mmCIF file of C-alpha atoms in Angstrom:
data_model
loop_
_atom_site.group_PDB
_atom_site.id
_atom_site.type_symbol
_atom_site.label_atom_id
_atom_site.label_comp_id
_atom_site.label_asym_id
_atom_site.label_seq_id
_atom_site.Cartn_x
_atom_site.Cartn_y
_atom_site.Cartn_z
ATOM 1 C CA VAL C 1386 -7.736 10.029 -7.186
ATOM 2 C CA GLN C 1387 -4.135 11.065 -7.697
ATOM 3 C CA VAL C 1388 -1.760 13.818 -6.636
ATOM 4 C CA VAL C 1389 1.341 14.391 -8.790
ATOM 5 C CA GLN C 1390 4.060 16.888 -7.906
ATOM 6 C CA SER C 1391 6.723 18.617 -9.999
ATOM 7 C CA GLY C 1392 10.292 17.357 -10.154
ATOM 8 C CA ALA C 1393 13.354 17.910 -8.004
ATOM 9 C CA GLU C 1394 14.889 21.374 -7.730
ATOM 10 C CA GLU C 1395 18.354 22.673 -6.864
ATOM 11 C CA LYS C 1396 18.547 26.259 -5.667
ATOM 12 C CA LYS C 1397 21.141 28.626 -4.247
ATOM 13 C CA PRO C 1398 20.677 30.375 -0.896
ATOM 14 C CA GLY C 1399 18.465 33.441 -1.235
ATOM 15 C CA ALA C 1400 16.607 32.104 -4.270
ATOM 16 C CA SER C 1401 12.950 31.070 -4.490
ATOM 17 C CA VAL C 1402 11.341 27.777 -5.444
ATOM 18 C CA LYS C 1403 7.831 27.016 -6.668
ATOM 19 C CA VAL C 1404 6.498 23.460 -6.395
ATOM 20 C CA SER C 1405 3.359 22.358 -8.213
ATOM 21 C CA CYS C 1406 0.798 19.771 -7.175
ATOM 22 C CA LYS C 1407 -1.706 18.520 -9.764
ATOM 23 C CA VAL C 1408 -4.795 16.658 -8.621
ATOM 24 C CA SER C 1409 -6.769 14.329 -10.836
ATOM 25 C CA GLY C 1410 -9.941 12.380 -10.341
ATOM 26 C CA TYR C 1411 -11.724 15.356 -8.828
ATOM 27 C CA SER C 1412 -11.820 19.163 -9.019
ATOM 28 C CA LEU C 1413 -9.349 21.242 -7.040
ATOM 29 C CA THR C 1414 -12.252 23.144 -5.447
ATOM 30 C CA GLU C 1415 -13.600 19.933 -3.921
ATOM 31 C CA VAL C 1416 -10.622 19.561 -1.579
ATOM 32 C CA SER C 1417 -8.241 21.525 0.578
ATOM 33 C CA ILE C 1418 -4.507 21.355 -0.129
ATOM 34 C CA HIS C 1419 -1.889 20.917 2.574
ATOM 35 C CA TRP C 1420 1.878 21.210 2.372
ATOM 36 C CA VAL C 1421 4.294 19.239 4.561
ATOM 37 C CA ARG C 1422 8.076 18.995 4.390
ATOM 38 C CA GLN C 1423 10.623 16.510 5.670
ATOM 39 C CA ALA C 1424 14.282 17.417 6.072
ATOM 40 C CA PRO C 1425 16.805 14.574 5.582
ATOM 41 C CA GLY C 1426 16.533 12.118 8.461
ATOM 42 C CA ARG C 1427 13.902 14.234 10.217
ATOM 43 C CA GLY C 1428 10.179 14.082 10.889
ATOM 44 C CA LEU C 1429 7.201 15.670 9.144
ATOM 45 C CA GLU C 1430 6.782 19.441 9.430
ATOM 46 C CA TYR C 1431 3.451 21.109 8.601
ATOM 47 C CA MET C 1432 3.898 24.152 6.354
ATOM 48 C CA GLY C 1433 0.444 25.430 5.496
ATOM 49 C CA SER C 1434 -3.012 24.845 4.043
ATOM 50 C CA PHE C 1435 -4.951 26.334 1.148
ATOM 51 C CA ASP C 1436 -8.638 26.120 0.263
ATOM 52 C CA PRO C 1437 -8.922 26.676 -3.530
ATOM 53 C CA GLU C 1438 -12.663 27.306 -3.264
ATOM 54 C CA ASP C 1439 -12.503 30.427 -1.096
ATOM 55 C CA GLY C 1440 -8.782 31.176 -1.128
ATOM 56 C CA GLU C 1441 -8.417 30.742 2.629
ATOM 57 C CA ILE C 1442 -4.803 30.191 3.649
ATOM 58 C CA ILE C 1443 -3.256 28.942 6.860
ATOM 59 C CA ASN C 1444 0.515 29.294 7.144
ATOM 60 C CA ALA C 1445 2.650 27.646 9.781
ATOM 61 C CA GLN C 1446 3.966 30.363 12.064
ATOM 62 C CA LYS C 1447 7.575 29.312 11.514
ATOM 63 C CA LEU C 1448 7.340 30.096 7.785
ATOM 64 C CA GLN C 1449 5.234 33.264 7.955
ATOM 65 C CA GLY C 1450 6.287 35.742 5.302
ATOM 66 C CA ARG C 1451 8.323 33.255 3.226
ATOM 67 C CA ILE C 1452 5.627 30.940 1.900
ATOM 68 C CA THR C 1453 2.913 31.619 -0.679
ATOM 69 C CA LEU C 1454 0.142 29.125 -1.422
ATOM 70 C CA THR C 1455 -1.966 29.445 -4.555
ATOM 71 C CA GLY C 1456 -4.092 27.373 -6.896
ATOM 72 C CA ASP C 1457 -5.237 27.341 -10.532
ATOM 73 C CA THR C 1458 -8.692 25.831 -10.722
ATOM 74 C CA SER C 1459 -8.578 25.746 -14.529
ATOM 75 C CA THR C 1460 -5.791 23.139 -14.405
ATOM 76 C CA ASP C 1461 -6.576 21.651 -10.966
ATOM 77 C CA THR C 1462 -3.056 22.514 -9.866
ATOM 78 C CA ALA C 1463 -1.907 23.948 -6.531
ATOM 79 C CA TYR C 1464 1.380 25.750 -5.966
ATOM 80 C CA MET C 1465 3.690 26.447 -3.045
ATOM 81 C CA GLU C 1466 6.420 29.065 -3.305
ATOM 82 C CA VAL C 1467 9.129 29.510 -0.702
ATOM 83 C CA THR C 1468 11.337 32.607 -0.890
ATOM 84 C CA SER C 1469 14.700 33.532 0.656
ATOM 85 C CA LEU C 1470 15.799 29.906 0.692
ATOM 86 C CA ARG C 1471 18.340 28.765 3.285
ATOM 87 C CA SER C 1472 20.305 25.539 3.589
ATOM 88 C CA GLU C 1473 17.919 24.389 6.309
ATOM 89 C CA ASP C 1474 15.077 24.484 3.763
ATOM 90 C CA THR C 1475 16.615 21.439 2.060
ATOM 91 C CA ALA C 1476 13.885 18.826 2.313
ATOM 92 C CA VAL C 1477 11.341 16.703 0.513
ATOM 93 C CA TYR C 1478 8.200 18.790 0.103
ATOM 94 C CA TYR C 1479 4.861 16.964 0.014
ATOM 95 C CA CYS C 1480 1.415 18.156 -0.920
ATOM 96 C CA ALA C 1481 -1.662 16.274 0.220
ATOM 97 C CA THR C 1482 -5.388 16.723 -0.221
ATOM 98 C CA ALA C 1483 -8.128 16.630 2.382
ATOM 99 C CA THR C 1484 -11.851 16.156 1.965
ATOM 100 C CA LYS C 1485 -14.127 19.027 2.902
ATOM 101 C CA ILE C 1486 -17.279 16.905 3.028
ATOM 102 C CA GLU C 1487 -18.736 16.943 6.546
ATOM 103 C CA VAL C 1488 -15.288 17.540 8.041
ATOM 104 C CA PRO C 1489 -14.384 20.886 9.647
ATOM 105 C CA ALA C 1490 -11.064 22.234 8.423
ATOM 106 C CA VAL C 1491 -9.441 21.867 11.849
ATOM 107 C CA ASP C 1492 -10.123 18.129 11.814
ATOM 108 C CA SER C 1493 -8.726 17.513 8.317
ATOM 109 C CA TRP C 1494 -6.713 14.402 7.602
ATOM 110 C CA PHE C 1495 -4.312 14.276 4.674
ATOM 111 C CA ASP C 1496 -5.049 11.709 1.981
ATOM 112 C CA PRO C 1497 -3.800 11.096 -0.632
ATOM 113 C CA TRP C 1498 -0.267 12.490 -0.670
ATOM 114 C CA GLY C 1499 1.867 13.402 -3.640
ATOM 115 C CA GLN C 1500 5.106 11.567 -4.304
ATOM 116 C CA GLY C 1501 7.222 14.392 -2.863
ATOM 117 C CA THR C 1502 9.563 16.960 -4.408
ATOM 118 C CA LEU C 1503 13.183 17.149 -3.256
ATOM 119 C CA VAL C 1504 14.380 20.740 -2.922
ATOM 120 C CA THR C 1505 18.114 21.112 -2.335
ATOM 121 C CA VAL C 1506 19.498 24.478 -1.252
ATOM 122 C CA SER C 1507 23.247 24.716 -1.622
ATOM 123 C CA SER C 1508 25.827 27.236 -2.746
ATOM 124 C CA GLN M 226 10.467 19.450 19.375
ATOM 125 C CA SER M 227 6.804 19.096 18.437
ATOM 126 C CA VAL M 228 3.832 19.949 20.659
ATOM 127 C CA LEU M 229 2.777 16.321 20.129
ATOM 128 C CA THR M 230 5.217 13.986 21.889
ATOM 129 C CA GLN M 231 5.855 10.464 20.619
ATOM 130 C CA PRO M 232 8.444 7.917 21.772
ATOM 131 C CA PRO M 233 11.389 7.826 19.332
ATOM 132 C CA SER M 234 11.161 4.077 18.927
ATOM 133 C CA VAL M 235 9.232 0.958 19.883
ATOM 134 C CA SER M 236 9.982 -2.650 19.035
ATOM 135 C CA GLY M 237 8.357 -6.036 19.235
ATOM 136 C CA ALA M 238 8.618 -9.587 18.009
ATOM 137 C CA PRO M 239 6.435 -10.852 15.170
ATOM 138 C CA GLY M 240 2.915 -11.507 16.430
ATOM 139 C CA GLN M 241 3.232 -9.217 19.440
ATOM 140 C CA ARG M 242 1.238 -6.087 20.222
ATOM 141 C CA VAL M 243 2.888 -2.666 20.339
ATOM 142 C CA THR M 244 1.443 0.734 21.156
ATOM 143 C CA ILE M 245 2.611 4.211 20.195
ATOM 144 C CA SER M 246 1.588 7.133 22.361
ATOM 145 C CA CYS M 247 0.976 10.713 21.224
ATOM 146 C CA ALA M 248 0.915 13.127 24.153
ATOM 147 C CA GLY M 249 -0.547 16.576 23.600
ATOM 148 C CA SER M 250 -2.086 19.376 25.624
ATOM 149 C CA SER M 251 -5.230 21.423 26.139
ATOM 150 C CA SER M 252 -4.625 23.367 22.912
ATOM 151 C CA ASN M 253 -4.633 20.324 20.631
ATOM 152 C CA ILE M 254 -5.739 16.790 21.571
ATOM 153 C CA GLY M 255 -7.237 18.001 24.871
ATOM 154 C CA ALA M 256 -9.360 20.509 22.943
ATOM 155 C CA ASN M 257 -11.002 17.515 21.287
ATOM 156 C CA TYR M 258 -9.485 18.047 17.865
ATOM 157 C CA ASP M 259 -9.311 14.823 15.894
ATOM 158 C CA VAL M 260 -6.113 12.764 15.856
ATOM 159 C CA HIS M 261 -4.891 11.034 12.702
ATOM 160 C CA TRP M 262 -2.059 8.560 12.179
ATOM 161 C CA TYR M 263 0.252 7.990 9.226
ATOM 162 C CA GLN M 264 2.674 5.222 8.293
ATOM 163 C CA GLN M 265 5.808 6.095 6.334
ATOM 164 C CA LEU M 266 7.834 3.296 4.815
ATOM 165 C CA PRO M 267 11.471 4.106 3.944
ATOM 166 C CA GLY M 268 11.785 6.329 0.891
ATOM 167 C CA THR M 269 8.047 6.746 0.392
ATOM 168 C CA ALA M 270 5.369 9.340 1.083
ATOM 169 C CA PRO M 271 3.320 9.017 4.279
ATOM 170 C CA LYS M 272 0.155 6.959 4.058
ATOM 171 C CA LEU M 273 -3.014 7.555 6.073
ATOM 172 C CA LEU M 274 -3.511 4.803 8.646
ATOM 173 C CA ILE M 275 -6.170 6.102 11.078
ATOM 174 C CA TYR M 276 -8.414 9.165 10.763
ATOM 175 C CA GLY M 277 -10.820 10.788 13.198
ATOM 176 C CA ASP M 278 -9.210 9.154 16.244
ATOM 177 C CA THR M 279 -10.399 5.597 15.541
ATOM 178 C CA ASN M 280 -11.362 5.109 11.884
ATOM 179 C CA ARG M 281 -9.459 2.949 9.389
ATOM 180 C CA PRO M 282 -9.498 3.854 5.682
ATOM 181 C CA SER M 283 -10.435 1.121 3.271
ATOM 182 C CA GLY M 284 -7.532 -1.264 2.788
ATOM 183 C CA VAL M 285 -5.870 -0.731 6.154
ATOM 184 C CA PRO M 286 -5.733 -4.040 8.098
ATOM 185 C CA ASP M 287 -7.751 -4.235 11.305
ATOM 186 C CA ARG M 288 -4.486 -4.988 13.141
ATOM 187 C CA PHE M 289 -4.161 -1.200 13.361
ATOM 188 C CA SER M 290 -6.393 0.661 15.817
ATOM 189 C CA GLY M 291 -6.522 4.149 17.297
ATOM 190 C CA SER M 292 -7.799 5.552 20.567
ATOM 191 C CA LYS M 293 -7.918 8.898 22.357
ATOM 192 C CA SER M 294 -8.382 9.958 25.968
ATOM 193 C CA GLY M 295 -7.897 13.363 27.538
ATOM 194 C CA THR M 296 -4.782 14.999 26.130
ATOM 195 C CA SER M 297 -3.322 11.816 24.610
ATOM 196 C CA ALA M 298 -3.910 9.397 21.782
ATOM 197 C CA SER M 299 -2.518 5.972 20.961
ATOM 198 C CA LEU M 300 -1.959 3.724 17.980
ATOM 199 C CA ALA M 301 -1.944 -0.020 18.581
ATOM 200 C CA ILE M 302 -0.579 -2.638 16.231
ATOM 201 C CA THR M 303 -1.579 -6.205 17.050
ATOM 202 C CA GLY M 304 -0.103 -9.292 15.423
ATOM 203 C CA LEU M 305 3.041 -7.345 14.466
ATOM 204 C CA GLN M 306 4.422 -8.253 11.040
ATOM 205 C CA ALA M 307 7.761 -7.581 9.359
ATOM 206 C CA GLU M 308 6.039 -5.274 6.860
ATOM 207 C CA ASP M 309 4.945 -3.010 9.737
ATOM 208 C CA GLU M 310 8.527 -1.816 10.188
ATOM 209 C CA ALA M 311 8.185 1.898 9.429
ATOM 210 C CA ASP M 312 7.929 5.379 10.928
ATOM 211 C CA TYR M 313 4.567 6.384 12.415
ATOM 212 C CA TYR M 314 3.310 9.936 12.956
ATOM 213 C CA CYS M 315 0.315 11.370 14.778
ATOM 214 C CA GLN M 316 -1.310 14.595 13.550
ATOM 215 C CA SER M 317 -3.837 16.998 15.045
ATOM 216 C CA TYR M 318 -4.712 20.714 15.108
ATOM 217 C CA ASP M 319 -3.307 23.186 17.614
ATOM 218 C CA SER M 320 -5.311 26.303 18.469
ATOM 219 C CA SER M 321 -2.312 28.137 19.947
ATOM 220 C CA LEU M 322 -0.338 27.680 16.732
ATOM 221 C CA SER M 323 -3.448 28.085 14.561
ATOM 222 C CA GLY M 324 -2.372 25.204 12.376
ATOM 223 C CA HIS M 325 -2.012 21.471 12.033
ATOM 224 C CA VAL M 326 0.816 19.738 13.875
ATOM 225 C CA PHE M 327 2.632 16.413 13.609
ATOM 226 C CA GLY M 328 4.255 14.368 16.317
ATOM 227 C CA ASP M 329 8.015 13.810 16.093
ATOM 228 C CA GLY M 330 7.483 10.299 14.789
ATOM 229 C CA THR M 331 8.091 6.799 16.153
ATOM 230 C CA LYS M 332 10.206 4.156 14.476
ATOM 231 C CA VAL M 333 8.749 0.665 14.823
ATOM 232 C CA THR M 334 11.254 -2.175 14.650
ATOM 233 C CA VAL M 335 10.198 -5.802 14.253
ATOM 234 C CA LEU M 336 12.727 -7.967 16.084
#
């Protein structure tokens, strides 16, 4: 079971970024996908969740309107796009999977995690 | 500031026992949502340490244990080792925010 993310990105303020998250060892529809970011020297911040099986999305209130979560079940890859980037969006972005077997979505734990994708927003 | 409050740091000598608290409210831990704990070593992705309040994934030493009572949860590390020096985060679900939440994190230092 592995989760591999796309590489580092450098963007200018106002631009958009799309990070990919490929799962292997199981089908994307067997898990839920969760996105978490960590600004330099800061703690973990939950961004949102996506269920590839039914398309259900939960977005953190702070990022409402700027984040889009999608998935491609043919390639077992999930995506997170953040628009209207600001300097404070500079962070390492992680995706993680969660089992759906006998676990309600609200009680999900995140395991395994991807290696992280550094997104730098600077003019 | 997160809705789950953790102490910024705890420390202990090798072999000692340390505990990390995670204080919540009636909309998260107090609503009986599960609490999970993660360990993050410097420069690495977080790793699941405890899930479902008290359960250890395969491979996690039994020196790590979790508990929950009322609106709070705790992580205990017994027989502290140098390799336990890391940041630790609690995670739960918050019904007011309609999403998962993390604590602010606690840095464990082995003296």
